mmCIF file of C-alpha atoms in Angstrom:
data_model
loop_
_atom_site.group_PDB
_atom_site.id
_atom_site.type_symbol
_atom_site.label_atom_id
_atom_site.label_comp_id
_atom_site.label_asym_id
_atom_site.label_seq_id
_atom_site.Cartn_x
_atom_site.Cartn_y
_atom_site.Cartn_z
ATOM 1 C CA MET M 184 -26.039 -63.068 50.830
ATOM 2 C CA ARG M 185 -24.947 -59.631 53.362
ATOM 3 C CA ALA M 186 -20.829 -61.609 52.980
ATOM 4 C CA ARG M 187 -21.765 -62.529 49.098
ATOM 5 C CA THR M 188 -22.415 -58.824 49.805
ATOM 6 C CA ILE M 189 -19.641 -57.187 51.063
ATOM 7 C CA ALA M 190 -17.526 -59.138 48.764
ATOM 8 C CA THR M 191 -19.043 -57.583 44.925
ATOM 9 C CA ALA M 192 -18.694 -54.674 46.594
ATOM 10 C CA ILE M 193 -14.823 -54.818 47.179
ATOM 11 C CA LEU M 194 -14.494 -56.183 43.273
ATOM 12 C CA ALA M 195 -15.914 -53.847 42.286
ATOM 13 C CA GLY M 196 -14.058 -50.798 44.130
ATOM 14 C CA GLY M 197 -10.780 -52.903 42.741
ATOM 15 C CA ALA M 198 -11.966 -52.462 39.724
ATOM 16 C CA LEU M 199 -12.141 -49.061 39.862
ATOM 17 C CA VAL M 200 -9.453 -48.272 41.887
ATOM 18 C CA SER M 201 -7.728 -50.517 38.852
ATOM 19 C CA VAL M 202 -9.102 -48.328 36.313
ATOM 20 C CA LEU M 203 -8.710 -45.279 37.961
ATOM 21 C CA THR M 204 -5.420 -46.059 38.307
ATOM 22 C CA ARG M 205 -3.980 -47.350 34.392
ATOM 23 C CA ALA M 206 -6.049 -43.227 33.324
ATOM 24 C CA GLN M 207 -2.796 -41.594 36.315
ATOM 25 C CA THR M 208 -0.021 -43.256 34.502
ATOM 26 C CA GLU M 209 -1.420 -44.783 30.067
ATOM 27 C CA PRO M 210 -0.188 -42.433 28.729
ATOM 28 C CA ALA M 211 -3.078 -40.183 26.531
ATOM 29 C CA SER M 212 -4.339 -40.095 23.599
ATOM 30 C CA ALA M 213 -2.878 -37.953 21.174
ATOM 31 C CA PRO M 214 -5.847 -36.056 19.732
ATOM 32 C CA ALA M 215 -6.983 -37.042 16.336
ATOM 33 C CA PRO M 216 -4.577 -34.541 13.691
ATOM 34 C CA ALA M 217 -5.995 -30.654 12.486
ATOM 35 C CA ARG M 218 -7.343 -30.709 9.218
ATOM 36 C CA MET M 219 -4.721 -29.377 6.551
ATOM 37 C CA VAL M 220 -5.033 -25.989 5.500
ATOM 38 C CA PRO M 221 -3.181 -25.850 1.096
ATOM 39 C CA THR M 222 -0.928 -23.271 2.000
ATOM 40 C CA THR M 223 -0.197 -23.483 -1.905
ATOM 41 C CA PRO M 224 -3.603 -20.561 -2.945
ATOM 42 C CA VAL M 225 -5.568 -22.381 -5.906
ATOM 43 C CA LEU M 226 -6.015 -20.610 -8.902
ATOM 44 C CA PRO M 227 -9.343 -19.150 -10.397
ATOM 45 C CA ALA M 228 -10.982 -21.250 -12.953
ATOM 46 C CA GLY M 229 -9.187 -19.628 -16.390
ATOM 47 C CA ALA M 230 -6.451 -18.439 -15.770
ATOM 48 C CA PRO M 231 -3.553 -17.737 -17.821
ATOM 49 C CA ALA M 232 -0.630 -20.755 -18.507
ATOM 50 C CA GLY M 233 2.231 -19.220 -16.303
ATOM 51 C CA ALA M 234 0.389 -18.052 -14.121
ATOM 52 C CA GLU M 235 1.078 -21.241 -11.322
ATOM 53 C CA ILE M 236 4.526 -19.589 -10.687
ATOM 54 C CA CYS M 237 3.269 -16.128 -9.600
ATOM 55 C CA VAL M 238 0.786 -17.453 -7.225
ATOM 56 C CA ALA M 239 3.101 -18.510 -4.512
ATOM 57 C CA CYS M 240 4.149 -14.274 -4.306
ATOM 58 C CA HIS M 241 0.766 -12.358 -5.226
ATOM 59 C CA ALA M 242 -1.858 -15.331 -4.053
ATOM 60 C CA HIS M 243 -5.826 -16.148 -5.563
ATOM 61 C CA ALA M 244 -5.564 -13.440 -8.621
ATOM 62 C CA GLY M 245 -3.562 -11.645 -7.806
ATOM 63 C CA GLN M 246 -4.914 -10.624 -4.260
ATOM 64 C CA SER M 247 -1.530 -10.555 -2.625
ATOM 65 C CA ASP M 248 -1.480 -10.386 1.348
ATOM 66 C CA LYS M 249 1.901 -10.677 1.627
ATOM 67 C CA PRO M 250 3.194 -7.190 1.778
ATOM 68 C CA GLN M 251 6.761 -6.836 0.274
ATOM 69 C CA TYR M 252 4.479 -8.634 -3.008
ATOM 70 C CA PRO M 253 2.239 -5.512 -4.538
ATOM 71 C CA ILE M 254 -1.577 -6.970 -4.827
ATOM 72 C CA LEU M 255 -1.837 -7.083 -10.005
ATOM 73 C CA ALA M 256 -5.999 -7.341 -9.099
ATOM 74 C CA GLY M 257 -6.709 -4.392 -10.834
ATOM 75 C CA GLN M 258 -2.793 -3.398 -12.628
ATOM 76 C CA THR M 259 -3.052 -1.411 -15.963
ATOM 77 C CA PRO M 260 -2.478 -4.142 -18.121
ATOM 78 C CA ARG M 261 0.356 -2.706 -20.059
ATOM 79 C CA TYR M 262 2.269 -1.374 -17.102
ATOM 80 C CA ILE M 263 2.744 -5.057 -15.749
ATOM 81 C CA TYR M 264 3.634 -6.124 -19.598
ATOM 82 C CA LEU M 265 6.394 -3.744 -19.223
ATOM 83 C CA GLN M 266 7.438 -3.978 -16.247
ATOM 84 C CA LEU M 267 7.504 -7.913 -17.334
ATOM 85 C CA ARG M 268 10.237 -7.218 -20.292
ATOM 86 C CA ASP M 269 12.304 -5.301 -17.740
ATOM 87 C CA PHE M 270 12.917 -7.527 -15.286
ATOM 88 C CA GLN M 271 13.674 -10.157 -18.651
ATOM 89 C CA GLU M 272 15.983 -7.496 -20.357
ATOM 90 C CA GLY M 273 18.231 -6.345 -17.168
ATOM 91 C CA ARG M 274 15.971 -2.408 -16.672
ATOM 92 C CA ARG M 275 14.299 -3.662 -13.830
ATOM 93 C CA HIS M 276 16.388 -5.782 -10.647
ATOM 94 C CA ASP M 277 15.064 -8.225 -8.378
ATOM 95 C CA PRO M 278 16.724 -12.221 -8.089
ATOM 96 C CA MET M 279 12.976 -13.439 -7.852
ATOM 97 C CA MET M 280 11.339 -11.747 -10.670
ATOM 98 C CA SER M 281 14.095 -11.581 -12.431
ATOM 99 C CA GLY M 282 14.463 -14.489 -13.200
ATOM 100 C CA ILE M 283 11.274 -15.859 -13.227
ATOM 101 C CA ALA M 284 10.430 -12.848 -16.800
ATOM 102 C CA ALA M 285 13.548 -14.235 -18.187
ATOM 103 C CA THR M 286 11.537 -17.843 -18.889
ATOM 104 C CA LEU M 287 7.851 -16.237 -20.561
ATOM 105 C CA THR M 288 7.451 -15.705 -24.396
ATOM 106 C CA ARG M 289 6.318 -11.973 -24.927
ATOM 107 C CA ASP M 290 2.926 -12.924 -25.919
ATOM 108 C CA GLN M 291 3.162 -14.884 -22.684
ATOM 109 C CA MET M 292 3.460 -12.266 -20.126
ATOM 110 C CA ARG M 293 0.618 -10.122 -22.570
ATOM 111 C CA GLU M 294 -1.972 -12.538 -21.316
ATOM 112 C CA LEU M 295 -0.693 -12.497 -18.095
ATOM 113 C CA ALA M 296 -1.255 -8.784 -17.989
ATOM 114 C CA ALA M 297 -4.236 -9.074 -19.916
ATOM 115 C CA TRP M 298 -6.184 -11.394 -17.353
ATOM 116 C CA TYR M 299 -4.422 -9.787 -14.299
ATOM 117 C CA GLY M 300 -5.463 -6.211 -15.087
ATOM 118 C CA ALA M 301 -9.191 -7.702 -15.481
ATOM 119 C CA GLN M 302 -9.473 -8.820 -11.993
ATOM 120 C CA LYS M 303 -10.989 -7.564 -9.240
ATOM 121 C CA PRO M 304 -9.006 -5.765 -6.348
ATOM 122 C CA TYR M 305 -10.827 -5.899 -2.932
ATOM 123 C CA ALA M 306 -9.707 -3.629 0.228
ATOM 124 C CA GLN M 307 -7.055 -4.465 2.180
ATOM 125 C CA SER M 308 -7.963 -6.153 6.202
ATOM 126 C CA THR M 309 -4.812 -5.934 7.869
ATOM 127 C CA PHE M 310 -3.296 -2.854 7.817
ATOM 128 C CA GLN M 311 -4.068 -0.012 9.520
ATOM 129 C CA VAL M 312 -3.937 3.283 8.165
ATOM 130 C CA ASP M 313 -2.991 6.766 10.390
ATOM 131 C CA ALA M 314 -5.681 8.581 9.560
ATOM 132 C CA GLU M 315 -3.072 11.478 10.325
ATOM 133 C CA LYS M 316 -0.283 10.269 8.074
ATOM 134 C CA ALA M 317 -2.703 9.836 5.930
ATOM 135 C CA ARG M 318 -3.411 13.842 5.372
ATOM 136 C CA LEU M 319 -1.404 14.475 5.223
ATOM 137 C CA GLY M 320 0.857 12.018 2.417
ATOM 138 C CA LYS M 321 -2.623 13.491 0.571
ATOM 139 C CA ALA M 322 -1.403 17.309 1.106
ATOM 140 C CA LYS M 323 2.190 16.457 -0.113
ATOM 141 C CA ALA M 324 0.532 14.326 -3.505
ATOM 142 C CA ASP M 325 -1.476 17.304 -3.567
ATOM 143 C CA GLU M 326 1.807 19.191 -3.714
ATOM 144 C CA THR M 327 3.154 16.732 -6.195
ATOM 145 C CA LEU M 328 0.975 16.869 -9.046
ATOM 146 C CA CYS M 329 -0.200 12.501 -8.519
ATOM 147 C CA THR M 330 -2.203 13.266 -10.430
ATOM 148 C CA MET M 331 -1.593 14.385 -13.293
ATOM 149 C CA CYS M 332 0.020 10.635 -14.500
ATOM 150 C CA HIS M 333 -1.735 8.146 -12.083
ATOM 151 C CA LEU M 334 -5.190 10.323 -12.470
ATOM 152 C CA GLY M 335 -7.501 10.674 -9.348
ATOM 153 C CA GLY M 336 -8.459 7.746 -7.632
ATOM 154 C CA PHE M 337 -5.158 6.941 -8.547
ATOM 155 C CA GLY M 338 -6.306 4.067 -10.760
ATOM 156 C CA GLY M 339 -3.281 4.546 -13.000
ATOM 157 C CA GLN M 340 -3.700 5.081 -17.544
ATOM 158 C CA ASN M 341 -1.612 3.040 -19.468
ATOM 159 C CA GLU M 342 2.299 2.597 -18.589
ATOM 160 C CA ILE M 343 1.041 4.350 -14.966
ATOM 161 C CA PRO M 344 0.130 1.829 -12.858
ATOM 162 C CA ARG M 345 -2.768 1.923 -10.500
ATOM 163 C CA VAL M 346 -1.383 3.042 -7.250
ATOM 164 C CA ALA M 347 -4.778 2.871 -5.454
ATOM 165 C CA GLY M 348 -4.726 0.838 -2.863
ATOM 166 C CA GLN M 349 -1.590 -0.957 -2.600
ATOM 167 C CA HIS M 350 0.612 -2.759 0.042
ATOM 168 C CA TYR M 351 1.621 -0.026 2.184
ATOM 169 C CA ALA M 352 5.169 -1.068 2.422
ATOM 170 C CA TYR M 353 5.743 -2.504 -1.038
ATOM 171 C CA ILE M 354 4.411 1.608 -1.932
ATOM 172 C CA VAL M 355 7.578 2.460 0.962
ATOM 173 C CA LYS M 356 10.254 -0.090 -0.802
ATOM 174 C CA GLN M 357 10.348 1.295 -4.767
ATOM 175 C CA LEU M 358 9.173 5.082 -4.151
ATOM 176 C CA THR M 359 12.684 4.333 -1.155
ATOM 177 C CA ALA M 360 14.136 2.725 -4.749
ATOM 178 C CA PHE M 361 12.843 5.931 -6.860
ATOM 179 C CA LYS M 362 14.962 8.147 -5.178
ATOM 180 C CA THR M 363 18.219 6.246 -4.304
ATOM 181 C CA ARG M 364 18.159 4.674 -7.532
ATOM 182 C CA GLN M 365 18.828 1.351 -7.131
ATOM 183 C CA ARG M 366 15.557 1.673 -8.967
ATOM 184 C CA THR M 367 15.550 3.228 -12.486
ATOM 185 C CA ASN M 368 13.406 2.657 -15.545
ATOM 186 C CA ASP M 369 10.882 5.285 -14.581
ATOM 187 C CA ALA M 370 11.760 7.484 -17.628
ATOM 188 C CA GLY M 371 13.291 9.877 -14.581
ATOM 189 C CA ASN M 372 9.513 11.223 -13.548
ATOM 190 C CA MET M 373 10.207 9.285 -10.170
ATOM 191 C CA THR M 374 13.150 8.881 -9.591
ATOM 192 C CA ALA M 375 12.487 13.042 -9.310
ATOM 193 C CA VAL M 376 9.904 13.476 -7.912
ATOM 194 C CA SER M 377 11.186 10.811 -5.206
ATOM 195 C CA ALA M 378 13.824 12.947 -5.478
ATOM 196 C CA THR M 379 12.218 15.170 -3.131
ATOM 197 C CA LEU M 380 10.655 13.327 -0.813
ATOM 198 C CA SER M 381 11.750 12.467 2.789
ATOM 199 C CA ASP M 382 11.319 9.714 3.922
ATOM 200 C CA ALA M 383 8.437 11.306 6.103
ATOM 201 C CA ASP M 384 6.537 12.008 2.907
ATOM 202 C CA ILE M 385 7.597 8.825 1.666
ATOM 203 C CA GLU M 386 5.591 6.926 4.878
ATOM 204 C CA ASN M 387 2.583 9.336 4.526
ATOM 205 C CA ILE M 388 2.593 8.787 0.442
ATOM 206 C CA ALA M 389 1.931 5.423 1.708
ATOM 207 C CA HIS M 390 -0.286 5.796 4.476
ATOM 208 C CA TYR M 391 -2.139 7.539 2.160
ATOM 209 C CA LEU M 392 -2.615 5.024 -0.887
ATOM 210 C CA ALA M 393 -2.893 2.351 1.371
ATOM 211 C CA GLY M 394 -5.721 3.660 2.225
ATOM 212 C CA LEU M 395 -7.303 4.741 -0.867
#
């Protein structure tokens, strides 16, 4: 009986050693693949025809999360329509937008403009506004009488765009383009104003507007 017990223990011990050795030598099983999250935003119901090509850059309902692309949600419809028309007719230039606008009819432009204008923008959550730069930006905006066109709160009107809450990088890019006359589809207003701004002024104004 005692001999049989010892033999059983030896066999069990050998099995354990075999299991441990195999665990050390065999590669670990690959983890289950992570659930893939779609990278392309989904258009909400009711979006007009043509919006499917806009969503890759301007995101869900026009609330772009990429700072190089403008937020269209809540933008004045007249402004959106005029910019699409200017891209199509060559008064404004962009490697991507010029090509896209060329495919749109005027009715599609109006439908897109109305739909994006009706969407509700929400505050940015990633850009950190510098309070001191924003203070200086507000002072410069007051000095240059920006609200005469963009209105109080910078919500825009008709062909004058909403710039409140717009991406900092996009504001800097457009003010710089007006200043250097790379962009001139503004009837002269923005090119004249931006010509008076220093690079620091542009940066400060962008902090101020992005934080509204």
